[in-house]
CSV table of C-alpha atoms and ligand atoms in Angstrom, one decimal:
chain,number,residue,atom,x,y,z
A,154,UNK,CA,95.3,67.1,195.2
A,155,UNK,CA,96.2,69.7,192.5
A,156,UNK,CA,93.3,72.6,192.0
A,157,UNK,CA,91.2,72.9,188.9
A,158,UNK,CA,92.1,75.6,186.5
A,159,UNK,CA,88.6,76.8,185.9
A,160,UNK,CA,85.3,76.1,187.7
A,161,UNK,CA,82.2,77.5,186.2
A,162,UNK,CA,79.2,77.5,188.4
A,163,UNK,CA,75.6,78.2,188.5
A,164,UNK,CA,74.7,77.3,185.0
A,165,UNK,CA,72.4,75.2,183.1
A,166,UNK,CA,74.1,72.7,181.0
A,167,UNK,CA,72.9,71.0,177.7
A,168,UNK,CA,75.4,68.2,177.8
A,169,UNK,CA,73.9,66.7,174.7
A,170,UNK,CA,75.1,63.4,176.1
A,171,UNK,CA,72.6,60.7,175.5
A,172,UNK,CA,71.5,60.0,178.9
A,173,UNK,CA,67.9,59.7,178.4
A,174,UNK,CA,67.0,63.6,179.4
A,175,UNK,CA,66.1,65.9,176.7
A,176,UNK,CA,69.3,67.6,175.8
A,177,UNK,CA,71.3,65.7,178.4
A,178,UNK,CA,70.1,68.5,180.8
A,179,UNK,CA,71.8,69.3,184.0
A,180,UNK,CA,70.0,72.2,185.7
A,181,UNK,CA,71.7,74.5,188.0
A,182,UNK,CA,75.1,72.8,187.3
A,183,UNK,CA,78.7,73.5,187.4
A,184,UNK,CA,81.7,72.4,185.3
A,185,UNK,CA,85.4,72.3,186.1
A,186,UNK,CA,88.3,72.4,183.6
A,187,UNK,CA,91.9,71.3,183.9
A,188,UNK,CA,94.5,71.1,181.3
A,189,UNK,CA,92.0,71.8,178.5
A,190,UNK,CA,89.6,68.8,179.5
A,191,UNK,CA,86.3,68.7,181.1
A,192,UNK,CA,87.5,66.9,184.7
A,193,UNK,CA,84.2,67.4,186.6
A,194,UNK,CA,80.4,68.5,185.7
A,195,UNK,CA,77.1,67.8,187.6
A,196,UNK,CA,74.5,69.6,189.8
A,197,UNK,CA,75.7,72.2,192.0
A,198,UNK,CA,74.8,70.3,195.2
A,199,UNK,CA,77.1,67.6,194.2
A,200,UNK,CA,80.1,69.8,193.5
A,201,UNK,CA,83.2,68.4,195.3
A,202,UNK,CA,84.9,70.3,197.8
A,203,UNK,CA,87.7,71.5,195.7
A,204,UNK,CA,89.5,74.6,194.7
A,205,UNK,CA,90.2,76.2,191.3
A,206,UNK,CA,92.4,78.8,190.2
A,207,UNK,CA,89.6,80.9,188.7
A,208,UNK,CA,86.0,80.4,189.5
A,209,UNK,CA,83.4,82.1,187.3
A,210,UNK,CA,79.4,82.2,188.5
A,211,UNK,CA,77.4,82.6,185.4
A,212,UNK,CA,73.6,82.7,186.6
A,213,UNK,CA,71.1,82.7,183.7
A,214,UNK,CA,73.6,81.3,181.3
A,215,UNK,CA,73.5,78.0,179.5
A,216,UNK,CA,76.6,75.7,178.4
A,217,UNK,CA,76.6,73.7,175.3
A,218,UNK,CA,79.5,71.8,173.6
A,219,UNK,CA,81.3,74.2,171.1
A,220,UNK,CA,79.5,73.7,167.8
A,221,UNK,CA,81.0,71.5,165.0
A,222,UNK,CA,80.4,72.4,161.3
A,223,UNK,CA,81.3,68.9,159.7
A,224,UNK,CA,80.9,69.7,156.2
A,225,UNK,CA,82.4,72.8,154.4
A,226,UNK,CA,84.3,73.7,151.4
A,227,UNK,CA,85.3,77.1,153.2
A,228,UNK,CA,88.4,77.7,151.0
A,229,UNK,CA,87.9,78.8,147.7
A,230,UNK,CA,88.9,81.7,145.1
A,231,UNK,CA,86.5,84.3,144.1
A,232,UNK,CA,82.9,83.8,144.3
A,233,UNK,CA,79.7,82.8,142.1
A,234,UNK,CA,77.1,85.5,142.7
A,235,UNK,CA,76.7,85.6,139.1
A,236,UNK,CA,75.6,82.1,139.1
A,237,UNK,CA,73.1,82.8,141.8
A,238,UNK,CA,72.0,85.5,139.7
A,239,UNK,CA,71.4,83.2,136.6
A,240,UNK,CA,69.6,80.7,138.6
A,241,UNK,CA,67.2,83.5,139.8
A,242,UNK,CA,66.4,83.9,136.1
A,243,UNK,CA,65.7,80.3,135.7
A,244,UNK,CA,68.8,78.6,134.8
A,245,UNK,CA,69.6,75.5,136.7
A,246,UNK,CA,72.7,74.3,138.6
A,247,UNK,CA,73.3,71.5,136.1
A,248,UNK,CA,72.7,73.7,133.2
A,249,UNK,CA,75.4,76.0,134.5
A,250,UNK,CA,77.6,73.3,135.4
A,251,UNK,CA,77.5,71.8,131.7
A,252,UNK,CA,78.1,75.3,130.3
A,253,UNK,CA,81.6,75.4,132.0
A,254,UNK,CA,80.4,77.1,135.0
A,255,UNK,CA,80.0,75.8,138.5
A,256,UNK,CA,82.7,74.2,140.1
A,257,UNK,CA,85.2,74.4,137.3
A,258,UNK,CA,84.8,78.0,137.3
A,259,UNK,CA,85.8,78.0,141.1
A,260,UNK,CA,88.7,75.8,140.1
A,261,UNK,CA,89.9,78.3,137.7
A,262,UNK,CA,89.6,81.1,140.3
A,263,UNK,CA,91.2,79.1,143.4
A,264,UNK,CA,94.1,78.1,140.9
A,265,UNK,CA,94.6,81.7,140.2
A,266,UNK,CA,94.2,83.0,144.0
A,267,UNK,CA,97.6,84.0,145.7
A,268,UNK,CA,97.7,82.1,148.7
A,269,UNK,CA,97.6,85.2,151.0
A,270,UNK,CA,94.4,86.2,149.5
A,271,UNK,CA,93.0,82.7,149.8
A,272,UNK,CA,93.8,82.7,153.4
A,273,UNK,CA,92.2,86.1,154.0
A,274,UNK,CA,89.1,85.3,152.2
A,275,UNK,CA,88.6,82.0,154.0
A,276,UNK,CA,89.6,83.5,157.4
A,277,UNK,CA,86.7,86.1,157.1
A,278,UNK,CA,84.2,83.0,156.6
A,279,UNK,CA,85.9,81.2,159.5
A,280,UNK,CA,85.4,84.2,161.7
A,281,UNK,CA,81.7,84.3,160.8
A,282,UNK,CA,81.4,80.8,162.0
A,283,UNK,CA,83.4,81.2,165.2
A,284,UNK,CA,81.6,84.3,166.4
A,285,UNK,CA,78.4,81.9,166.4
A,286,UNK,CA,80.0,79.4,168.7
A,287,UNK,CA,81.7,77.0,166.3
A,288,UNK,CA,84.9,75.7,167.8
A,289,UNK,CA,85.5,72.6,165.0
A,290,UNK,CA,85.5,72.8,161.3
A,291,UNK,CA,85.7,70.4,158.4
A,292,UNK,CA,87.3,72.0,155.3
A,293,UNK,CA,87.5,69.9,152.1
A,294,UNK,CA,90.0,70.6,149.3
A,295,UNK,CA,88.5,70.1,145.7
A,296,UNK,CA,88.8,73.3,144.1
A,297,UNK,CA,92.3,72.8,142.8
A,298,UNK,CA,91.9,69.3,141.2
A,299,UNK,CA,95.7,69.4,140.6
A,300,UNK,CA,98.4,68.5,143.1
A,301,UNK,CA,99.9,71.9,143.4
A,302,UNK,CA,96.4,73.8,144.2
A,303,UNK,CA,94.9,71.0,146.5
A,304,UNK,CA,97.9,71.3,148.6
A,305,UNK,CA,97.8,75.2,148.4
A,306,UNK,CA,94.0,74.8,149.8
A,307,UNK,CA,95.0,72.2,152.5
A,308,UNK,CA,97.9,74.5,153.7
A,309,UNK,CA,95.3,77.4,154.1
A,310,UNK,CA,92.9,75.2,155.9
A,311,UNK,CA,95.9,74.2,158.4
A,312,UNK,CA,96.9,77.9,158.9
A,313,UNK,CA,93.3,78.6,160.1
A,314,UNK,CA,93.9,76.5,162.9
A,315,UNK,CA,95.7,79.6,164.2
A,316,UNK,CA,92.3,81.4,164.5
A,317,UNK,CA,91.5,78.8,167.5
A,318,UNK,CA,89.2,76.5,165.9
A,319,UNK,CA,90.3,72.8,165.2
A,320,UNK,CA,90.2,72.0,161.8
A,321,UNK,CA,89.6,68.7,160.3
A,322,UNK,CA,90.9,68.5,156.5
A,323,UNK,CA,89.4,66.4,153.9
A,324,UNK,CA,90.5,65.5,150.4
A,325,UNK,CA,88.0,66.1,147.8
A,326,UNK,CA,90.0,65.6,144.6
A,327,UNK,CA,87.2,63.9,143.1
A,328,UNK,CA,84.8,67.0,143.3
A,329,UNK,CA,84.6,67.6,139.3
A,330,UNK,CA,86.4,66.6,136.2
A,331,UNK,CA,89.3,69.3,135.6
A,332,UNK,CA,89.3,70.9,132.4
A,333,UNK,CA,92.8,69.0,131.4
A,334,UNK,CA,91.0,65.7,131.8
A,335,UNK,CA,87.6,66.5,130.1
A,336,UNK,CA,86.1,63.4,128.4
A,337,UNK,CA,89.0,61.4,130.3
A,338,UNK,CA,87.5,61.2,133.9
A,339,UNK,CA,89.0,57.4,134.2
A,340,UNK,CA,92.6,59.1,133.9
A,341,UNK,CA,91.7,61.6,136.3
A,342,UNK,CA,90.8,59.0,138.9
A,343,UNK,CA,94.0,57.2,138.0
A,344,UNK,CA,96.0,60.3,138.5
A,345,UNK,CA,94.2,61.0,142.0
A,346,UNK,CA,94.9,57.5,143.2
A,347,UNK,CA,98.5,57.0,142.0
A,348,UNK,CA,100.0,60.6,142.2
A,349,UNK,CA,97.8,63.1,144.3
A,350,UNK,CA,96.4,61.2,147.3
A,351,UNK,CA,99.4,59.4,148.2
A,352,UNK,CA,101.5,62.8,148.1
A,353,UNK,CA,98.9,64.7,150.1
A,354,UNK,CA,98.6,61.8,152.6
A,355,UNK,CA,102.3,61.6,153.0
A,356,UNK,CA,102.5,65.3,153.9
A,357,UNK,CA,100.0,64.6,156.7
A,358,UNK,CA,97.6,67.3,155.2
A,359,UNK,CA,94.1,65.1,155.6
A,360,UNK,CA,92.3,63.1,157.8
A,361,UNK,CA,89.6,61.8,155.3
A,362,UNK,CA,88.7,61.4,151.7
A,363,UNK,CA,85.5,62.6,150.0
A,364,UNK,CA,84.2,62.2,146.6
A,365,UNK,CA,81.1,63.5,144.6
A,366,UNK,CA,78.8,60.7,143.1
A,367,UNK,CA,76.6,62.4,140.4
A,368,UNK,CA,76.0,62.5,136.8
A,369,UNK,CA,77.7,65.6,136.5
A,370,UNK,CA,80.7,64.5,138.6
A,371,UNK,CA,82.0,60.7,139.1
A,372,UNK,CA,80.5,57.1,138.8
A,373,UNK,CA,80.0,54.8,141.5
A,374,UNK,CA,82.7,52.7,140.0
A,375,UNK,CA,85.1,55.4,139.7
A,376,UNK,CA,84.6,56.5,143.3
A,377,UNK,CA,85.0,52.7,144.4
A,378,UNK,CA,88.6,52.7,142.9
A,379,UNK,CA,89.3,56.0,144.8
A,380,UNK,CA,87.8,54.8,148.2
A,381,UNK,CA,89.5,51.6,147.8
A,382,UNK,CA,93.1,53.6,147.5
A,383,UNK,CA,91.9,55.6,150.6
A,384,UNK,CA,91.0,52.6,152.8
A,385,UNK,CA,94.6,51.0,151.8
A,386,UNK,CA,96.2,54.1,153.0
A,387,UNK,CA,94.3,53.9,156.4
A,388,UNK,CA,92.1,56.9,155.4
A,389,UNK,CA,88.2,56.8,156.5
A,390,UNK,CA,85.9,58.0,153.6
A,391,UNK,CA,82.9,60.1,153.2
A,392,UNK,CA,80.5,60.7,150.1
A,393,UNK,CA,78.2,63.6,148.8
A,394,UNK,CA,75.5,61.2,148.0
A,395,UNK,CA,72.4,61.6,146.2
A,396,UNK,CA,72.0,65.2,146.2
A,397,UNK,CA,70.7,65.8,142.7
A,398,UNK,CA,69.6,62.3,141.6
A,399,UNK,CA,69.5,58.7,143.1
A,400,UNK,CA,72.7,57.1,142.1
A,401,UNK,CA,72.7,54.5,145.2
A,402,UNK,CA,75.4,57.1,146.8
A,403,UNK,CA,74.0,56.1,150.2
A,404,UNK,CA,74.6,52.3,149.4
A,405,UNK,CA,78.0,53.3,148.2
A,406,UNK,CA,79.0,55.1,151.3
A,407,UNK,CA,77.8,52.5,153.6
A,408,UNK,CA,79.5,49.7,151.5
A,409,UNK,CA,83.0,51.4,152.5
A,410,UNK,CA,81.9,51.9,156.3
A,411,UNK,CA,82.1,55.7,155.2
A,412,UNK,CA,81.9,58.3,158.2
A,413,UNK,CA,79.3,60.1,156.6
A,414,UNK,CA,77.0,60.3,153.4
A,415,UNK,CA,76.0,63.8,152.9
A,416,UNK,CA,72.9,65.7,151.0
A,417,UNK,CA,70.9,62.4,150.4
A,418,UNK,CA,67.9,64.3,149.0
A,419,UNK,CA,67.1,61.4,146.6
A,420,UNK,CA,68.2,58.8,149.0
A,421,UNK,CA,65.9,55.7,148.4
A,422,UNK,CA,64.8,53.3,151.5
A,423,UNK,CA,67.4,50.7,150.4
A,424,UNK,CA,70.1,53.5,150.9
A,425,UNK,CA,68.4,54.3,154.5
A,426,UNK,CA,68.7,50.9,155.5
A,427,UNK,CA,72.4,50.5,154.4
A,428,UNK,CA,73.4,53.7,156.5
A,429,UNK,CA,71.5,52.4,159.5
A,430,UNK,CA,73.4,48.9,159.0
A,431,UNK,CA,76.8,50.8,158.5
A,432,UNK,CA,76.1,53.4,161.4
A,433,UNK,CA,77.1,55.9,158.8
A,434,UNK,CA,76.2,59.4,159.7
A,435,UNK,CA,73.6,61.2,157.5
A,436,UNK,CA,74.7,65.1,157.1
A,437,UNK,CA,72.0,67.1,156.2
A,438,UNK,CA,72.7,70.2,154.2
A,439,UNK,CA,69.6,72.7,154.2
A,440,UNK,CA,71.6,75.6,153.0
A,441,UNK,CA,72.5,73.8,149.6
A,442,UNK,CA,68.6,72.6,149.3
A,443,UNK,CA,67.8,76.2,150.0
A,444,UNK,CA,70.1,77.7,147.5
A,445,UNK,CA,69.2,75.3,144.7
A,446,UNK,CA,65.4,75.8,145.4
A,447,UNK,CA,65.5,72.0,145.6
A,448,UNK,CA,62.0,70.6,146.2
A,449,UNK,CA,62.9,66.7,147.1
A,450,UNK,CA,63.5,66.5,150.6
A,451,UNK,CA,66.0,64.0,152.3
A,452,UNK,CA,64.1,61.2,153.8
A,453,UNK,CA,64.1,62.5,157.4
A,454,UNK,CA,61.3,60.4,158.9
A,455,UNK,CA,63.0,57.1,157.3
A,456,UNK,CA,66.4,58.0,158.6
A,457,UNK,CA,64.8,58.8,161.9
A,458,UNK,CA,62.9,55.6,162.1
A,459,UNK,CA,65.7,53.6,161.1
A,460,UNK,CA,68.0,55.3,164.0
A,461,UNK,CA,70.3,56.8,161.4
A,462,UNK,CA,72.3,59.7,163.3
A,463,UNK,CA,71.7,63.1,161.6
A,464,UNK,CA,74.1,65.9,161.4
A,465,UNK,CA,73.5,69.2,160.3
A,466,UNK,CA,76.2,71.7,158.3
A,467,UNK,CA,76.6,74.8,156.4
A,468,UNK,CA,78.2,72.9,153.4
A,469,UNK,CA,79.7,76.3,153.1
A,470,UNK,CA,80.8,76.9,149.3
A,471,UNK,CA,80.4,79.5,146.5
A,472,UNK,CA,78.0,77.6,144.4
A,473,UNK,CA,75.3,75.7,146.1
A,474,UNK,CA,75.6,77.2,149.6
A,475,UNK,CA,77.0,80.5,150.3
A,476,UNK,CA,76.3,80.0,154.0
A,477,UNK,CA,78.5,81.1,156.8
A,478,UNK,CA,75.9,80.7,159.7
A,479,UNK,CA,75.8,77.5,161.5
A,480,UNK,CA,72.9,78.9,163.7
A,481,UNK,CA,71.0,79.4,160.1
A,482,UNK,CA,71.8,76.1,159.0
A,483,UNK,CA,70.0,74.9,162.2
A,484,UNK,CA,67.0,77.1,161.7
A,485,UNK,CA,66.7,75.8,158.0
A,486,UNK,CA,67.0,72.1,159.3
A,487,UNK,CA,64.1,72.7,161.6
A,488,UNK,CA,61.9,74.9,159.5
A,489,UNK,CA,62.8,73.1,155.9
A,490,UNK,CA,63.8,69.5,157.0
A,491,UNK,CA,61.4,69.3,160.0
A,492,UNK,CA,64.4,68.6,162.5
A,493,UNK,CA,63.2,69.1,166.1
A,494,UNK,CA,65.4,71.9,167.7
A,495,UNK,CA,67.2,69.1,169.9
A,496,UNK,CA,67.9,67.1,166.9
A,497,UNK,CA,69.3,70.6,165.2
A,498,UNK,CA,71.6,71.0,168.1
A,499,UNK,CA,72.4,67.4,168.3
A,500,UNK,CA,73.2,67.7,164.6
A,501,UNK,CA,75.9,70.3,165.2
A,502,UNK,CA,77.5,68.6,168.4
A,503,UNK,CA,77.4,65.0,169.3
A,504,UNK,CA,76.2,63.8,165.8
A,505,UNK,CA,78.7,66.2,163.9
A,506,UNK,CA,81.5,64.9,166.0
A,507,UNK,CA,80.5,61.2,164.9
A,508,UNK,CA,80.7,62.5,161.4
A,509,UNK,CA,84.2,63.5,161.9
A,510,UNK,CA,85.1,60.2,163.9
A,511,UNK,CA,85.9,62.6,166.8
A,512,UNK,CA,83.5,61.4,169.6
A,513,UNK,CA,86.2,60.4,172.1
A,514,UNK,CA,87.2,64.1,172.5
A,515,UNK,CA,84.2,66.2,171.2
A,516,UNK,CA,80.6,66.6,170.8
A,517,UNK,CA,79.4,66.3,174.1
A,518,UNK,CA,80.0,67.8,177.5
A,519,UNK,CA,81.1,64.9,179.7
A,520,UNK,CA,84.2,64.1,182.1
A,521,UNK,CA,87.2,63.7,180.2
A,522,UNK,CA,86.2,65.2,176.8
A,523,UNK,CA,87.8,68.4,175.5
A,524,UNK,CA,86.8,71.5,177.2
A,525,UNK,CA,85.3,73.1,174.0
A,526,UNK,CA,82.2,74.9,175.4
A,527,UNK,CA,80.0,77.5,174.0
A,528,UNK,CA,78.2,79.9,176.7
A,529,UNK,CA,74.8,81.5,175.8
A,530,UNK,CA,72.7,84.3,176.7
A,531,UNK,CA,69.3,82.0,176.4
A,532,UNK,CA,66.4,80.6,178.3
A,533,UNK,CA,66.4,77.3,176.7
A,534,UNK,CA,68.4,75.7,174.1
A,535,UNK,CA,65.6,75.5,171.5
A,536,UNK,CA,66.4,79.1,171.0
A,537,UNK,CA,69.4,78.2,169.2
A,538,UNK,CA,67.5,76.8,166.4
A,539,UNK,CA,64.6,79.4,166.7
A,540,UNK,CA,66.0,82.9,166.4
A,541,UNK,CA,67.2,84.2,162.7
A,542,UNK,CA,70.3,86.4,163.2
A,543,UNK,CA,70.3,87.2,167.0
A,544,UNK,CA,73.7,87.0,168.6
A,545,UNK,CA,73.3,85.1,171.9
A,546,UNK,CA,77.1,83.9,172.2
A,547,UNK,CA,78.5,85.0,175.4
A,548,UNK,CA,81.8,83.1,175.6
A,549,UNK,CA,83.6,80.4,173.5
A,550,UNK,CA,86.1,77.9,175.1
A,551,UNK,CA,88.3,75.8,173.0
A,552,UNK,CA,90.5,73.4,175.1
A,553,UNK,CA,89.4,75.2,178.2
A,554,UNK,CA,90.7,78.9,176.8
A,555,UNK,CA,88.4,81.7,175.8
A,556,UNK,CA,88.6,83.3,172.4
B,722,NIG,O1,78.3,70.3,148.3
B,722,NIG,N1,78.0,68.8,145.3
B,722,NIG,C1,79.0,69.3,145.3
B,722,NIG,N2,79.7,70.0,146.0
B,722,NIG,C2,79.3,71.1,146.7
B,722,NIG,C3,79.1,72.3,145.7
B,722,NIG,C4,80.2,72.8,145.3
B,722,NIG,C5,80.1,74.1,144.2
B,722,NIG,O2,79.0,74.4,143.5
B,722,NIG,O3,81.1,74.8,144.1
B,722,NIG,C6,78.0,70.9,147.3
B,722,NIG,O4,76.9,71.2,147.1
B,723,FE,FE1,79.5,69.8,149.9
């Protein structure tokens, strides 16, 4: 029998597998890795008598799945600190968007941004997430809104894989109406469906399609057209839903069997039931809630009661959530949205993997899954949502290799 590549012993493991114990806990356990996969894990007393090329004893440390940030707009040009300042003086996000600021101002900055600059500024944000234990990230396009710039953004996102984080790329062409289609949003949707989405899909640059359903963005009808196109190309969908008003976004997402519906501050009971029925993940974005000084909370208890999976993400973007910390997203989800620390950790591991359609390989520590593992200096995993700004990551393994 061949030896294992790596054996980690004498650790506590929060597997986050749904095995009936809190955090899927294995006390005093060990975990073996071969060829980038978890090949054995369990209590030390059950460890098979088998050799490994390398053995690391880690008493006092905890293993969790590497964290997953399942909703970001991490690639963008410039920033919108001036808008943040305007909001502090009383302007609303919608006012700013209607005055030509908001998403469209980042579109202009991203179109103008040299690809190397775009890569360097995006990498800095990505590394902030990685140093907190993030091993997988989703990155959306949507600040190009034309074929050339959407491709530029997605290529930058692909290149960021060189930093050892795995990147899921999503097409968000329907993020805002670009200046050249002002007052002609139907034609813009047609352009996306007929030209941009098929071309970007042919280039193999995306795994999913997202859209922004809101009065200041696109109507349910327009999004239906885009989603029909996405499904016809074999691409799963997801939706920015009910963030600033109830536009039945959750129901729309559920109708298309979306991987996730995201934000959900204004989602009705009908929307919650639709999500439950479609087994669509609710992605909660407390960074945007906080940054917009929002007061309407997502229907957390209703989602919980209906058994809807809840993920938590940074929504890292220059307008509504300049958040490059998944740990802070967890703390905010707990303190602001009343998620338990266990729900927060599940939200950035197991449920985030589900939101990316990646449950076969990621999100829990189980035999056969990818060896994406965070090693922590903590006494209990509830600390991961508790501390603000304390660096407790001891190591990060992606596909069995440290970074
Ligand atoms: O997730 N809601 C729309 N999209 C982003 C905001 C992007 C921006 O303001 O630049 C969000 O909050
Ligand atoms: Fe977003």
